[in-house]
XYZ file of C-alpha atoms in Angstrom:
256
model
C 19.475 -65.491 24.598
C 22.575 -65.560 26.792
C 25.223 -63.024 25.881
C 28.220 -64.445 24.117
C 26.650 -67.882 23.389
C 27.280 -69.025 19.811
C 24.785 -71.077 17.807
C 24.778 -72.744 14.423
C 21.746 -72.988 12.131
C 21.350 -76.639 13.103
C 20.905 -75.623 16.751
C 17.899 -73.395 16.018
C 15.264 -76.099 15.613
C 15.438 -79.747 16.689
C 12.377 -82.019 16.666
C 10.056 -79.008 16.717
C 11.800 -77.442 19.704
C 13.489 -74.088 19.251
C 16.815 -72.963 20.641
C 15.118 -71.305 23.633
C 12.833 -74.268 24.306
C 9.681 -72.884 22.664
C 7.392 -74.572 20.173
C 7.157 -73.136 16.666
C 3.843 -71.320 17.339
C 4.736 -70.061 20.806
C 5.355 -66.452 21.811
C 8.142 -65.483 24.167
C 7.008 -64.688 27.743
C 5.567 -61.149 27.781
C 5.187 -58.718 30.675
C 3.544 -55.331 30.092
C 3.041 -52.444 32.475
C 1.335 -49.117 31.712
C 1.953 -45.781 33.464
C 5.462 -46.458 34.695
C 6.763 -42.859 34.407
C 5.137 -40.154 36.518
C 6.595 -37.235 34.531
C 5.479 -38.319 31.064
C 1.943 -37.798 29.749
C 1.806 -41.505 29.018
C 4.204 -44.422 29.363
C 4.562 -48.174 29.098
C 7.165 -50.874 29.669
C 7.393 -54.223 27.938
C 9.500 -57.318 28.413
C 9.203 -59.786 25.555
C 11.677 -62.567 26.094
C 14.925 -60.784 26.807
C 13.764 -57.544 25.190
C 13.272 -54.724 27.697
C 11.768 -51.538 26.282
C 10.512 -48.336 27.878
C 8.261 -45.840 26.076
C 7.291 -42.287 27.055
C 4.724 -40.099 25.274
C 4.409 -36.307 25.483
C 1.592 -34.306 23.961
C -0.409 -33.254 22.157
C 1.541 -30.027 22.689
C 2.558 -26.989 20.667
C 5.181 -27.765 18.056
C 8.447 -25.817 18.040
C 9.694 -24.375 15.795
C 6.217 -23.228 14.836
C 6.893 -23.083 11.097
C 7.039 -26.899 11.092
C 3.462 -27.130 12.399
C 0.655 -28.139 10.044
C -2.634 -26.215 10.164
C -4.777 -29.288 9.523
C -3.231 -32.018 11.663
C -0.876 -32.928 14.473
C 2.575 -34.267 13.694
C 3.548 -37.620 15.168
C 7.253 -37.912 15.993
C 8.866 -41.199 17.030
C 12.366 -41.528 18.417
C 13.601 -45.141 18.620
C 16.913 -45.414 20.461
C 18.977 -48.325 21.743
C 20.909 -47.881 24.971
C 24.662 -48.309 24.674
C 24.397 -51.380 26.934
C 21.395 -52.935 25.163
C 23.437 -55.339 23.009
C 26.438 -57.634 23.554
C 28.962 -55.163 22.159
C 28.690 -51.587 23.372
C 26.713 -49.491 20.908
C 27.680 -45.956 19.973
C 25.460 -43.390 21.713
C 24.972 -41.580 18.389
C 21.731 -42.486 16.545
C 22.463 -45.103 13.900
C 20.874 -45.360 10.449
C 18.924 -48.383 11.666
C 17.518 -46.427 14.609
C 16.423 -43.621 12.307
C 14.853 -46.139 9.925
C 12.976 -47.928 12.716
C 11.773 -44.577 14.076
C 10.066 -43.982 10.733
C 8.750 -47.544 10.512
C 7.204 -47.345 13.998
C 5.701 -43.939 13.255
C 4.086 -45.362 10.120
C 2.638 -48.273 12.095
C 1.143 -46.064 14.835
C -0.128 -43.064 12.849
C -3.220 -44.737 11.289
C -4.594 -45.451 14.771
C -4.409 -41.851 16.047
C -6.925 -39.053 15.398
C -4.155 -36.645 14.434
C -6.545 -34.181 12.771
C -8.104 -33.470 16.165
C -4.957 -31.551 17.129
C -3.876 -29.149 14.350
C -0.537 -27.361 14.811
C 0.426 -29.768 17.609
C 2.984 -32.514 18.029
C 2.760 -35.894 19.715
C 6.197 -37.221 20.657
C 6.944 -40.891 21.292
C 10.306 -41.735 22.875
C 11.283 -45.400 22.734
C 14.298 -46.577 24.701
C 15.498 -50.140 24.157
C 17.213 -51.118 27.392
C 17.992 -54.664 26.282
C 17.588 -56.092 22.787
C 16.960 -59.704 21.785
C 15.327 -59.521 18.355
C 11.912 -58.184 17.378
C 12.380 -54.818 19.071
C 10.362 -52.963 16.415
C 7.298 -55.118 17.115
C 7.665 -54.903 20.893
C 8.211 -51.131 20.602
C 5.006 -50.695 18.569
C 3.033 -52.748 21.100
C 4.350 -50.695 24.041
C 4.117 -47.331 22.238
C 0.463 -47.945 21.458
C -0.211 -48.446 25.162
C 1.769 -45.339 26.112
C -0.343 -43.300 23.664
C -3.512 -44.678 25.213
C -2.139 -43.922 28.687
C -1.577 -40.304 27.581
C -5.291 -40.078 26.787
C -4.721 -39.515 23.074
C -7.834 -40.411 21.050
C -7.212 -43.574 19.035
C -9.237 -45.693 16.649
C -7.756 -48.828 18.210
C -4.606 -50.085 19.866
C -1.800 -51.253 17.582
C -0.305 -54.692 18.167
C 2.727 -56.132 16.415
C 4.313 -59.536 16.059
C 6.803 -61.151 13.672
C 7.069 -64.561 12.043
C 10.446 -65.980 11.044
C 11.579 -68.872 8.877
C 14.124 -71.167 10.506
C 15.513 -74.238 8.767
C 12.558 -74.097 6.373
C 9.971 -73.906 9.185
C 7.843 -70.861 10.076
C 8.220 -69.824 13.720
C 6.298 -67.225 15.702
C 8.044 -64.302 17.413
C 11.694 -65.055 16.467
C 14.399 -64.044 18.913
C 17.705 -62.436 17.996
C 19.621 -65.576 17.043
C 16.681 -66.877 14.973
C 16.424 -63.500 13.295
C 20.122 -63.443 12.414
C 20.529 -67.082 11.317
C 17.050 -67.668 9.890
C 16.019 -67.450 6.225
C 13.252 -64.846 6.565
C 11.573 -62.433 8.962
C 8.137 -60.865 8.556
C 7.040 -58.188 11.091
C 3.349 -57.307 11.041
C 1.275 -54.741 12.979
C -2.502 -54.500 13.113
C -5.321 -52.597 14.759
C -6.853 -55.773 16.250
C -10.443 -54.624 16.726
C -10.680 -53.180 13.225
C -8.438 -55.809 11.599
C -6.520 -53.106 9.743
C -2.900 -53.807 8.835
C -0.638 -50.851 9.642
C 2.731 -52.510 8.996
C 3.839 -55.438 6.873
C 7.501 -55.972 6.032
C 9.532 -58.958 4.944
C 13.229 -59.668 4.890
C 14.391 -62.875 3.182
C 12.513 -65.352 1.024
C 9.235 -67.233 1.409
C 7.058 -69.041 -1.084
C 3.550 -67.708 -1.700
C 2.125 -70.506 0.460
C 4.606 -69.783 3.242
C 3.775 -66.084 3.103
C 0.049 -66.771 3.527
C 0.734 -69.145 6.426
C 3.141 -66.647 8.015
C 0.531 -63.894 7.695
C -2.087 -66.009 9.508
C 0.406 -66.996 12.194
C 1.417 -63.369 12.776
C -2.247 -62.375 13.162
C -2.675 -65.146 15.756
C 0.349 -63.828 17.634
C -0.990 -60.275 17.533
C -4.349 -61.349 18.939
C -2.612 -63.089 21.867
C -0.567 -59.967 22.578
C -3.693 -57.797 22.254
C -5.218 -59.639 25.223
C -2.148 -58.761 27.292
C -2.370 -55.115 26.171
C -5.985 -54.869 27.279
C -5.194 -56.521 30.595
C -2.326 -54.074 31.212
C -4.593 -51.105 30.452
C -7.296 -52.479 32.723
C -4.831 -52.904 35.590
C -3.601 -49.344 35.048
C -7.035 -47.775 35.233
C -8.184 -49.889 38.135
C -5.128 -48.550 39.990
C -5.884 -44.942 38.925
C -9.502 -45.259 39.970
C -8.503 -46.672 43.340
C -6.023 -43.830 43.814
C -8.611 -41.188 42.938
C -11.129 -42.829 45.257
C -8.656 -42.742 48.116
C -7.942 -39.046 47.436
C -11.652 -38.178 47.427
C -12.175 -40.154 50.605
C -9.253 -38.349 52.186
C -10.642 -34.900 51.286
C -14.046 -35.770 52.761
C -12.416 -36.774 56.008
C -10.541 -33.463 56.070
């Protein structure tokens, strides 16, 4: 949403049209790119509406200090940070309680998908930088972080895809933006491993009836499956590009 624009609850939904022009079951426009940082082991960038998020992955690598290492598994560390210019009012550069909380939430959503026991005494570090925030950054971060892990070549059971459902003026809406999140009655982020249909994150803030919760759950799954297609397409484009690059290098060496 535009910075500085004020909305009332009545503005959020009129005749089935949301404040940003979407329908109630419509995702925000999503752009995903994998392998955007040459100096990270894996990386990804996502734009979901006005959210802009960059993720870098390092590892598996030796954990320091060594006494923190575990002999039977790798440790997954997630660092979710918002840039000082990512929101309307300048944010303090110091990590906030919310950033620390979301770092743990995102770690919990990603960990079930990774074969951590394949890398004892190691660490896998995920750095998430929110460049611009417009609601739903935890879900977009999980989606991008999953791709960055795959780009790093880390063995995974499946990708992890996340999407939220909100409740606005008594109506369930898919993928709420910032103003819907703040003025709405409820917000339910959900993350799944799409191929295995395993839920790795389910939270809810606000109130829903049992029937609304079931409907919101189904709607969130639908949203995740749409995003999953975009994740797979982004990975495919990345590896087609890598393969082409390797082919050109091999062709160049033969010529030499």
